[in-house]
């Protein structure tokens, strides 16, 4: 319904003008006005930009939340953030009707800078309310479990926080740990030395590191032991003090392996465990340590569980719809895969 159609339907169109003075309009509107088209696609009205003004026109029922969304996006652009389809879609979902109230979401994606990306120096922030809860849990607890679907930033934010702790000298080293069971292969059958064997499993962690500290520093930090990457099996018998330890893909640990990992924690250390319980690659999915630990440690002081959901997905907007579709299919199938 256009603004004219709204008038014809007896719903008077109203108009709001927002100032764009001092705003980088390319950052706000996107290349070829891609972000503006996303805004227009979600409203029964028109949005035009003339000089330093954005004019929104449409029925009041949509104009108010659309205005809130536009103000939030303008504020983000004013803070120097280049907006993409993921961010615009998230803000629109929040304001136009899916998830939390605006009060709960306010500031989630535009909160404090957690770290500055290497090269661009662009601020890395928690983009959603769920991600913000995740970051706060890491600060407040020594052991944090982050459970949620692909694309919710579980691994990425863990690495960002680890590098920030390292930068502030709150820890002396960062350990990146993963079970090597994705394809059912054994490390000994893969070519190369230990580092070459485990590199494919740790690639998502390296990608996050490259964003935060730059590819050049990864090698230097690994050479001097500041950053260590290892398969879960090599953690047995160690005590890890003054460390920030990340266990990724934890849904593929057994209960015994999870216990072994958690009992490695030494003085002044922090552990973040991430995983997606809908993507268990173990032969017996009931043996997943990430599933069992939610019951075993549910009431343990110092341990936090953060559940990220589809609305926290910050990849391509289609990823969120894919996650939701799979979740619906699993519910309809009674949890069968």
mmCIF file of C-alpha atoms in Angstrom:
data_model
loop_
_atom_site.group_PDB
_atom_site.id
_atom_site.type_symbol
_atom_site.label_atom_id
_atom_site.label_comp_id
_atom_site.label_asym_id
_atom_site.label_seq_id
_atom_site.Cartn_x
_atom_site.Cartn_y
_atom_site.Cartn_z
ATOM 1 C CA UNK A 1 0.000 0.000 0.000
ATOM 2 C CA UNK A 2 1.438 3.361 -1.026
ATOM 3 C CA UNK A 3 0.791 6.626 0.779
ATOM 4 C CA UNK A 4 -1.888 7.419 -1.818
ATOM 5 C CA UNK A 5 -3.512 3.999 -1.293
ATOM 6 C CA UNK A 6 -3.491 4.616 2.457
ATOM 7 C CA UNK A 7 -5.432 7.834 1.868
ATOM 8 C CA UNK A 8 -7.920 5.972 -0.317
ATOM 9 C CA UNK A 9 -8.416 3.334 2.363
ATOM 10 C CA UNK A 10 -9.384 6.006 4.852
ATOM 11 C CA UNK A 11 -6.051 5.891 6.707
ATOM 12 C CA UNK A 12 -4.609 9.392 6.493
ATOM 13 C CA UNK A 13 -0.953 9.592 5.570
ATOM 14 C CA UNK A 14 1.340 11.639 7.784
ATOM 15 C CA UNK A 15 4.812 13.006 7.235
ATOM 16 C CA UNK A 16 8.000 13.180 9.323
ATOM 17 C CA UNK A 17 11.206 14.979 8.380
ATOM 18 C CA UNK A 18 14.533 13.893 9.872
ATOM 19 C CA UNK A 19 17.735 15.905 9.619
ATOM 20 C CA UNK A 20 20.764 14.364 7.919
ATOM 21 C CA UNK A 21 23.058 17.295 8.633
ATOM 22 C CA UNK A 22 26.599 16.051 9.195
ATOM 23 C CA UNK A 23 25.701 12.465 8.223
ATOM 24 C CA UNK A 24 27.627 10.516 5.599
ATOM 25 C CA UNK A 25 24.706 9.690 3.339
ATOM 26 C CA UNK A 26 26.593 6.946 1.490
ATOM 27 C CA UNK A 27 27.216 5.166 4.816
ATOM 28 C CA UNK A 28 23.553 5.608 5.762
ATOM 29 C CA UNK A 29 21.797 4.870 2.477
ATOM 30 C CA UNK A 30 24.201 2.267 1.125
ATOM 31 C CA UNK A 31 25.640 1.793 -2.333
ATOM 32 C CA UNK A 32 23.046 2.718 -4.960
ATOM 33 C CA UNK A 33 20.648 3.480 -2.080
ATOM 34 C CA UNK A 34 20.392 -0.216 -1.180
ATOM 35 C CA UNK A 35 19.582 0.539 2.464
ATOM 36 C CA UNK A 36 16.934 3.063 1.459
ATOM 37 C CA UNK A 37 15.243 0.401 -0.666
ATOM 38 C CA UNK A 38 15.205 -1.940 2.333
ATOM 39 C CA UNK A 39 13.452 0.743 4.360
ATOM 40 C CA UNK A 40 10.899 1.390 1.631
ATOM 41 C CA UNK A 41 10.186 -2.327 1.195
ATOM 42 C CA UNK A 42 9.063 -2.573 4.817
ATOM 43 C CA UNK A 43 6.592 0.325 4.901
ATOM 44 C CA UNK A 44 3.295 1.318 3.296
ATOM 45 C CA UNK A 45 4.550 4.737 2.318
ATOM 46 C CA UNK A 46 7.395 6.647 0.730
ATOM 47 C CA UNK A 47 10.861 7.687 1.852
ATOM 48 C CA UNK A 48 12.743 10.418 0.050
ATOM 49 C CA UNK A 49 16.027 12.169 0.691
ATOM 50 C CA UNK A 50 16.360 15.795 -0.343
ATOM 51 C CA UNK A 51 19.578 17.546 0.550
ATOM 52 C CA UNK A 52 20.126 17.140 4.279
ATOM 53 C CA UNK A 53 16.629 15.846 5.021
ATOM 54 C CA UNK A 54 14.955 12.435 5.011
ATOM 55 C CA UNK A 55 11.200 12.642 4.525
ATOM 56 C CA UNK A 56 9.039 9.695 5.626
ATOM 57 C CA UNK A 57 5.389 9.638 4.614
ATOM 58 C CA UNK A 58 2.819 6.955 5.374
ATOM 59 C CA UNK A 59 0.087 5.727 7.748
ATOM 60 C CA UNK A 60 0.682 6.515 11.424
ATOM 61 C CA UNK A 61 0.603 2.841 12.477
ATOM 62 C CA UNK A 62 3.824 2.262 10.523
ATOM 63 C CA UNK A 63 5.260 5.753 10.471
ATOM 64 C CA UNK A 64 6.050 5.803 14.195
ATOM 65 C CA UNK A 65 8.129 2.561 14.297
ATOM 66 C CA UNK A 66 9.687 3.399 10.921
ATOM 67 C CA UNK A 67 10.746 6.788 12.286
ATOM 68 C CA UNK A 68 12.333 5.095 15.307
ATOM 69 C CA UNK A 69 14.220 2.741 12.987
ATOM 70 C CA UNK A 70 15.384 5.600 10.776
ATOM 71 C CA UNK A 71 16.573 7.595 13.800
ATOM 72 C CA UNK A 72 18.589 4.609 15.057
ATOM 73 C CA UNK A 73 20.200 4.096 11.649
ATOM 74 C CA UNK A 74 21.009 7.801 11.341
ATOM 75 C CA UNK A 75 22.611 7.708 14.800
ATOM 76 C CA UNK A 76 24.728 4.694 13.825
ATOM 77 C CA UNK A 77 25.871 6.404 10.615
ATOM 78 C CA UNK A 78 26.640 9.494 12.689
ATOM 79 C CA UNK A 79 28.925 7.348 14.865
ATOM 80 C CA UNK A 80 30.911 6.413 11.771
ATOM 81 C CA UNK A 81 29.392 2.993 11.111
ATOM 82 C CA UNK A 82 28.869 1.908 7.506
ATOM 83 C CA UNK A 83 25.476 0.197 7.531
ATOM 84 C CA UNK A 84 24.872 -3.018 5.646
ATOM 85 C CA UNK A 85 21.804 -5.119 4.860
ATOM 86 C CA UNK A 86 22.273 -7.179 8.038
ATOM 87 C CA UNK A 87 22.225 -4.167 10.338
ATOM 88 C CA UNK A 88 19.344 -2.444 8.525
ATOM 89 C CA UNK A 89 17.269 -5.641 8.555
ATOM 90 C CA UNK A 90 17.945 -6.165 12.251
ATOM 91 C CA UNK A 91 16.866 -2.639 13.212
ATOM 92 C CA UNK A 92 13.753 -2.919 11.048
ATOM 93 C CA UNK A 93 12.852 -6.280 12.589
ATOM 94 C CA UNK A 94 13.185 -4.780 16.050
ATOM 95 C CA UNK A 95 11.116 -1.692 15.344
ATOM 96 C CA UNK A 96 8.524 -3.067 12.932
ATOM 97 C CA UNK A 97 7.498 -6.062 14.888
ATOM 98 C CA UNK A 98 9.695 -9.078 15.678
ATOM 99 C CA UNK A 99 11.460 -9.678 18.959
ATOM 100 C CA UNK A 100 12.106 -7.291 21.786
ATOM 101 C CA UNK A 101 10.600 -3.930 22.487
ATOM 102 C CA UNK A 102 12.507 -0.860 21.318
ATOM 103 C CA UNK A 103 13.473 -0.114 24.916
ATOM 104 C CA UNK A 104 15.148 -3.510 25.237
ATOM 105 C CA UNK A 105 16.853 -3.222 21.879
ATOM 106 C CA UNK A 106 17.960 0.391 22.292
ATOM 107 C CA UNK A 107 21.722 0.609 22.187
ATOM 108 C CA UNK A 108 22.244 -3.114 21.534
ATOM 109 C CA UNK A 109 23.789 -2.688 18.107
ATOM 110 C CA UNK A 110 25.161 0.785 18.813
ATOM 111 C CA UNK A 111 26.704 0.110 22.205
ATOM 112 C CA UNK A 112 30.272 0.508 23.330
ATOM 113 C CA UNK A 113 33.141 -0.467 21.093
ATOM 114 C CA UNK A 114 34.527 -3.845 22.192
ATOM 115 C CA UNK A 115 37.592 -3.697 19.976
ATOM 116 C CA UNK A 116 38.811 -1.954 16.831
ATOM 117 C CA UNK A 117 39.220 -4.026 13.678
ATOM 118 C CA UNK A 118 42.733 -4.266 12.313
ATOM 119 C CA UNK A 119 43.429 -2.058 9.319
ATOM 120 C CA UNK A 120 40.141 -0.186 9.107
ATOM 121 C CA UNK A 121 40.062 0.639 12.829
ATOM 122 C CA UNK A 122 36.297 0.238 12.612
ATOM 123 C CA UNK A 123 34.711 -0.363 15.993
ATOM 124 C CA UNK A 124 33.517 -3.909 16.658
ATOM 125 C CA UNK A 125 30.295 -3.872 18.680
ATOM 126 C CA UNK A 126 27.682 -6.338 19.860
ATOM 127 C CA UNK A 127 24.975 -5.838 17.249
ATOM 128 C CA UNK A 128 21.973 -7.431 18.920
ATOM 129 C CA UNK A 129 20.473 -7.589 22.405
ATOM 130 C CA UNK A 130 21.453 -11.269 22.645
ATOM 131 C CA UNK A 131 25.040 -10.509 21.702
ATOM 132 C CA UNK A 132 25.157 -7.737 24.266
ATOM 133 C CA UNK A 133 23.982 -10.195 26.944
ATOM 134 C CA UNK A 134 26.730 -12.571 25.780
ATOM 135 C CA UNK A 135 29.435 -9.909 26.170
ATOM 136 C CA UNK A 136 28.176 -8.951 29.633
ATOM 137 C CA UNK A 137 28.192 -12.613 30.664
ATOM 138 C CA UNK A 138 31.850 -12.956 29.603
ATOM 139 C CA UNK A 139 32.781 -9.963 31.717
ATOM 140 C CA UNK A 140 30.883 -11.191 34.758
ATOM 141 C CA UNK A 141 31.669 -14.940 34.775
ATOM 142 C CA UNK A 142 34.750 -17.124 34.510
ATOM 143 C CA UNK A 143 32.967 -19.823 32.492
ATOM 144 C CA UNK A 144 30.436 -18.870 29.807
ATOM 145 C CA UNK A 145 28.512 -21.166 27.481
ATOM 146 C CA UNK A 146 27.165 -19.541 24.317
ATOM 147 C CA UNK A 147 24.645 -21.746 22.531
ATOM 148 C CA UNK A 148 22.894 -20.787 19.329
ATOM 149 C CA UNK A 149 22.586 -21.221 15.564
ATOM 150 C CA UNK A 150 25.132 -20.361 12.909
ATOM 151 C CA UNK A 151 25.721 -16.681 12.273
ATOM 152 C CA UNK A 152 24.949 -15.384 15.767
ATOM 153 C CA UNK A 153 28.547 -14.323 16.436
ATOM 154 C CA UNK A 154 29.322 -16.922 19.105
ATOM 155 C CA UNK A 155 32.884 -17.575 17.970
ATOM 156 C CA UNK A 156 33.592 -14.113 16.607
ATOM 157 C CA UNK A 157 32.658 -12.256 19.793
ATOM 158 C CA UNK A 158 34.569 -14.767 21.923
ATOM 159 C CA UNK A 159 37.727 -14.054 19.916
ATOM 160 C CA UNK A 160 37.112 -10.291 20.052
ATOM 161 C CA UNK A 161 36.754 -10.400 23.836
ATOM 162 C CA UNK A 162 39.835 -12.624 24.157
ATOM 163 C CA UNK A 163 41.967 -10.152 22.219
ATOM 164 C CA UNK A 164 40.619 -7.250 24.252
ATOM 165 C CA UNK A 165 41.515 -9.083 27.496
ATOM 166 C CA UNK A 166 44.970 -9.744 26.072
ATOM 167 C CA UNK A 167 45.383 -6.112 25.022
ATOM 168 C CA UNK A 168 44.450 -4.928 28.519
ATOM 169 C CA UNK A 169 46.859 -7.490 30.045
ATOM 170 C CA UNK A 170 44.083 -9.193 31.965
ATOM 171 C CA UNK A 171 45.436 -12.481 30.603
ATOM 172 C CA UNK A 172 48.843 -13.533 29.297
ATOM 173 C CA UNK A 173 47.724 -15.797 26.472
ATOM 174 C CA UNK A 174 44.782 -16.949 24.398
ATOM 175 C CA UNK A 175 44.060 -20.599 23.636
ATOM 176 C CA UNK A 176 41.827 -21.654 20.748
ATOM 177 C CA UNK A 177 40.513 -25.193 21.099
ATOM 178 C CA UNK A 178 38.271 -27.324 18.894
ATOM 179 C CA UNK A 179 37.290 -30.991 18.715
ATOM 180 C CA UNK A 180 38.438 -32.449 15.403
ATOM 181 C CA UNK A 181 35.459 -34.594 14.483
ATOM 182 C CA UNK A 182 33.607 -32.642 11.776
ATOM 183 C CA UNK A 183 34.198 -35.092 8.948
ATOM 184 C CA UNK A 184 34.778 -38.183 11.019
ATOM 185 C CA UNK A 185 38.496 -38.060 10.202
ATOM 186 C CA UNK A 186 41.316 -38.780 12.603
ATOM 187 C CA UNK A 187 44.171 -36.266 12.842
ATOM 188 C CA UNK A 188 46.773 -38.941 12.212
ATOM 189 C CA UNK A 189 45.359 -39.671 8.766
ATOM 190 C CA UNK A 190 45.595 -36.062 7.615
ATOM 191 C CA UNK A 191 48.775 -34.894 5.822
ATOM 192 C CA UNK A 192 51.380 -32.633 7.403
ATOM 193 C CA UNK A 193 52.592 -31.855 10.897
ATOM 194 C CA UNK A 194 50.301 -31.149 13.856
ATOM 195 C CA UNK A 195 49.741 -27.497 12.942
ATOM 196 C CA UNK A 196 48.875 -28.393 9.343
ATOM 197 C CA UNK A 197 46.519 -31.128 10.554
ATOM 198 C CA UNK A 198 44.506 -28.853 12.825
ATOM 199 C CA UNK A 199 44.498 -25.699 10.671
ATOM 200 C CA UNK A 200 41.327 -26.657 8.725
ATOM 201 C CA UNK A 201 39.419 -27.202 11.985
ATOM 202 C CA UNK A 202 40.556 -23.872 13.424
ATOM 203 C CA UNK A 203 39.998 -21.773 10.301
ATOM 204 C CA UNK A 204 36.885 -19.964 11.688
ATOM 205 C CA UNK A 205 38.923 -18.906 14.713
ATOM 206 C CA UNK A 206 41.761 -17.679 12.511
ATOM 207 C CA UNK A 207 39.293 -15.666 10.425
ATOM 208 C CA UNK A 208 38.041 -13.901 13.537
ATOM 209 C CA UNK A 209 41.633 -13.272 14.651
ATOM 210 C CA UNK A 210 42.474 -11.775 11.261
ATOM 211 C CA UNK A 211 39.656 -9.265 11.694
ATOM 212 C CA UNK A 212 40.707 -8.216 15.182
ATOM 213 C CA UNK A 213 44.520 -8.134 15.035
ATOM 214 C CA UNK A 214 45.331 -8.568 11.350
ATOM 215 C CA UNK A 215 46.827 -11.605 9.563
ATOM 216 C CA UNK A 216 50.402 -10.418 10.093
ATOM 217 C CA UNK A 217 50.260 -10.557 13.873
ATOM 218 C CA UNK A 218 48.735 -14.029 14.068
ATOM 219 C CA UNK A 219 52.000 -15.741 13.109
ATOM 220 C CA UNK A 220 54.067 -13.667 15.541
ATOM 221 C CA UNK A 221 51.685 -14.250 18.429
ATOM 222 C CA UNK A 222 51.592 -17.982 17.742
ATOM 223 C CA UNK A 223 55.370 -18.163 17.441
ATOM 224 C CA UNK A 224 55.928 -16.628 20.878
ATOM 225 C CA UNK A 225 53.105 -18.590 22.528
ATOM 226 C CA UNK A 226 50.775 -15.655 23.128
ATOM 227 C CA UNK A 227 48.162 -17.401 20.990
ATOM 228 C CA UNK A 228 47.954 -21.177 20.900
ATOM 229 C CA UNK A 229 45.664 -23.309 18.766
ATOM 230 C CA UNK A 230 45.207 -26.972 19.558
ATOM 231 C CA UNK A 231 42.738 -29.845 19.210
ATOM 232 C CA UNK A 232 40.757 -30.680 22.323
ATOM 233 C CA UNK A 233 42.589 -33.989 22.804
ATOM 234 C CA UNK A 234 45.829 -32.103 23.546
ATOM 235 C CA UNK A 235 44.323 -30.317 26.565
ATOM 236 C CA UNK A 236 44.434 -33.369 28.835
ATOM 237 C CA UNK A 237 46.821 -33.036 31.779
ATOM 238 C CA UNK A 238 47.334 -29.280 31.423
ATOM 239 C CA UNK A 239 46.538 -26.475 33.894
ATOM 240 C CA UNK A 240 45.806 -23.201 32.128
ATOM 241 C CA UNK A 241 46.395 -20.120 34.290
ATOM 242 C CA UNK A 242 46.244 -16.436 33.278
ATOM 243 C CA UNK A 243 44.570 -17.539 30.048
ATOM 244 C CA UNK A 244 41.508 -16.824 27.945
ATOM 245 C CA UNK A 245 40.407 -20.186 26.553
ATOM 246 C CA UNK A 246 37.857 -20.634 23.776
ATOM 247 C CA UNK A 247 36.344 -24.043 23.058
ATOM 248 C CA UNK A 248 34.547 -23.825 19.724
ATOM 249 C CA UNK A 249 32.080 -26.341 18.210
ATOM 250 C CA UNK A 250 31.540 -27.746 21.702
ATOM 251 C CA UNK A 251 28.459 -29.677 20.613
ATOM 252 C CA UNK A 252 30.940 -32.222 19.241
ATOM 253 C CA UNK A 253 32.505 -32.972 22.616
ATOM 254 C CA UNK A 254 31.455 -35.909 24.739
ATOM 255 C CA UNK A 255 30.471 -35.388 28.369
ATOM 256 C CA UNK A 256 33.854 -36.779 29.435
ATOM 257 C CA UNK A 257 35.718 -34.407 27.137
ATOM 258 C CA UNK A 258 33.702 -31.459 28.421
ATOM 259 C CA UNK A 259 34.597 -32.345 32.010
ATOM 260 C CA UNK A 260 38.250 -32.710 31.040
ATOM 261 C CA UNK A 261 38.269 -29.307 29.355
ATOM 262 C CA UNK A 262 36.515 -27.442 32.177
ATOM 263 C CA UNK A 263 38.853 -28.866 34.802
ATOM 264 C CA UNK A 264 41.879 -27.402 32.949
ATOM 265 C CA UNK A 265 40.946 -23.929 34.216
ATOM 266 C CA UNK A 266 43.673 -22.356 36.368
ATOM 267 C CA UNK A 267 44.018 -19.121 38.334
ATOM 268 C CA UNK A 268 42.911 -15.857 36.688
ATOM 269 C CA UNK A 269 41.590 -17.650 33.639
ATOM 270 C CA UNK A 270 38.371 -17.415 31.685
ATOM 271 C CA UNK A 271 36.742 -20.029 29.473
ATOM 272 C CA UNK A 272 34.154 -19.406 26.749
ATOM 273 C CA UNK A 273 32.482 -22.460 25.255
ATOM 274 C CA UNK A 274 30.479 -22.079 22.052
ATOM 275 C CA UNK A 275 28.322 -24.459 20.072
ATOM 276 C CA UNK A 276 25.116 -25.222 18.219
ATOM 277 C CA UNK A 277 23.187 -28.198 19.592
ATOM 278 C CA UNK A 278 21.312 -28.542 16.282
ATOM 279 C CA UNK A 279 24.565 -29.430 14.466
ATOM 280 C CA UNK A 280 25.982 -32.349 16.465
ATOM 281 C CA UNK A 281 28.326 -34.545 14.414
ATOM 282 C CA UNK A 282 28.861 -37.259 17.035
ATOM 283 C CA UNK A 283 27.564 -40.714 16.128
ATOM 284 C CA UNK A 284 25.455 -40.742 19.294
ATOM 285 C CA UNK A 285 24.023 -37.242 19.550
ATOM 286 C CA UNK A 286 22.738 -37.951 23.051
ATOM 287 C CA UNK A 287 26.352 -38.063 24.247
ATOM 288 C CA UNK A 288 27.044 -34.396 23.433
ATOM 289 C CA UNK A 289 28.807 -32.734 26.346
ATOM 290 C CA UNK A 290 27.246 -29.392 25.454
ATOM 291 C CA UNK A 291 23.773 -30.862 25.908
ATOM 292 C CA UNK A 292 24.650 -32.596 29.176
ATOM 293 C CA UNK A 293 26.456 -29.649 30.742
ATOM 294 C CA UNK A 294 23.349 -27.468 30.596
ATOM 295 C CA UNK A 295 21.761 -29.806 33.122
ATOM 296 C CA UNK A 296 24.878 -30.579 35.157
ATOM 297 C CA UNK A 297 26.053 -26.977 35.680
ATOM 298 C CA UNK A 298 22.697 -25.206 35.539
ATOM 299 C CA UNK A 299 22.938 -23.936 39.128
ATOM 300 C CA UNK A 300 26.709 -23.605 39.455
ATOM 301 C CA UNK A 301 27.902 -20.209 40.665
ATOM 302 C CA UNK A 302 30.336 -18.512 38.321
ATOM 303 C CA UNK A 303 28.972 -20.299 35.247
ATOM 304 C CA UNK A 304 26.677 -18.539 32.754
ATOM 305 C CA UNK A 305 24.610 -19.896 29.866
ATOM 306 C CA UNK A 306 23.626 -17.539 27.050
ATOM 307 C CA UNK A 307 21.093 -18.724 24.487
ATOM 308 C CA UNK A 308 21.387 -16.897 21.157
ATOM 309 C CA UNK A 309 18.477 -17.168 18.729
ATOM 310 C CA UNK A 310 17.574 -16.571 15.106
ATOM 311 C CA UNK A 311 17.068 -12.861 15.710
ATOM 312 C CA UNK A 312 20.745 -12.637 16.742
ATOM 313 C CA UNK A 313 21.981 -13.833 13.330
ATOM 314 C CA UNK A 314 24.192 -11.120 11.837
ATOM 315 C CA UNK A 315 25.151 -12.708 8.535
ATOM 316 C CA UNK A 316 23.232 -12.291 5.276
ATOM 317 C CA UNK A 317 19.512 -11.718 6.080
ATOM 318 C CA UNK A 318 18.738 -14.980 4.261
ATOM 319 C CA UNK A 319 20.719 -16.921 6.900
ATOM 320 C CA UNK A 320 18.209 -15.884 9.563
ATOM 321 C CA UNK A 321 15.326 -17.161 7.425
ATOM 322 C CA UNK A 322 17.176 -20.430 6.769
ATOM 323 C CA UNK A 323 17.793 -20.929 10.504
ATOM 324 C CA UNK A 324 14.122 -20.263 11.269
ATOM 325 C CA UNK A 325 12.973 -22.656 8.526
ATOM 326 C CA UNK A 326 15.167 -25.494 9.804
ATOM 327 C CA UNK A 327 14.000 -24.893 13.380
ATOM 328 C CA UNK A 328 10.366 -25.053 12.281
ATOM 329 C CA UNK A 329 11.004 -28.274 10.321
ATOM 330 C CA UNK A 330 12.685 -29.896 13.340
ATOM 331 C CA UNK A 331 9.783 -28.918 15.596
ATOM 332 C CA UNK A 332 7.303 -30.386 13.117
ATOM 333 C CA UNK A 333 9.354 -33.603 12.908
ATOM 334 C CA UNK A 334 9.417 -33.918 16.691
ATOM 335 C CA UNK A 335 13.166 -33.261 16.895
ATOM 336 C CA UNK A 336 14.085 -36.022 14.396
ATOM 337 C CA UNK A 337 16.859 -35.194 11.886
#
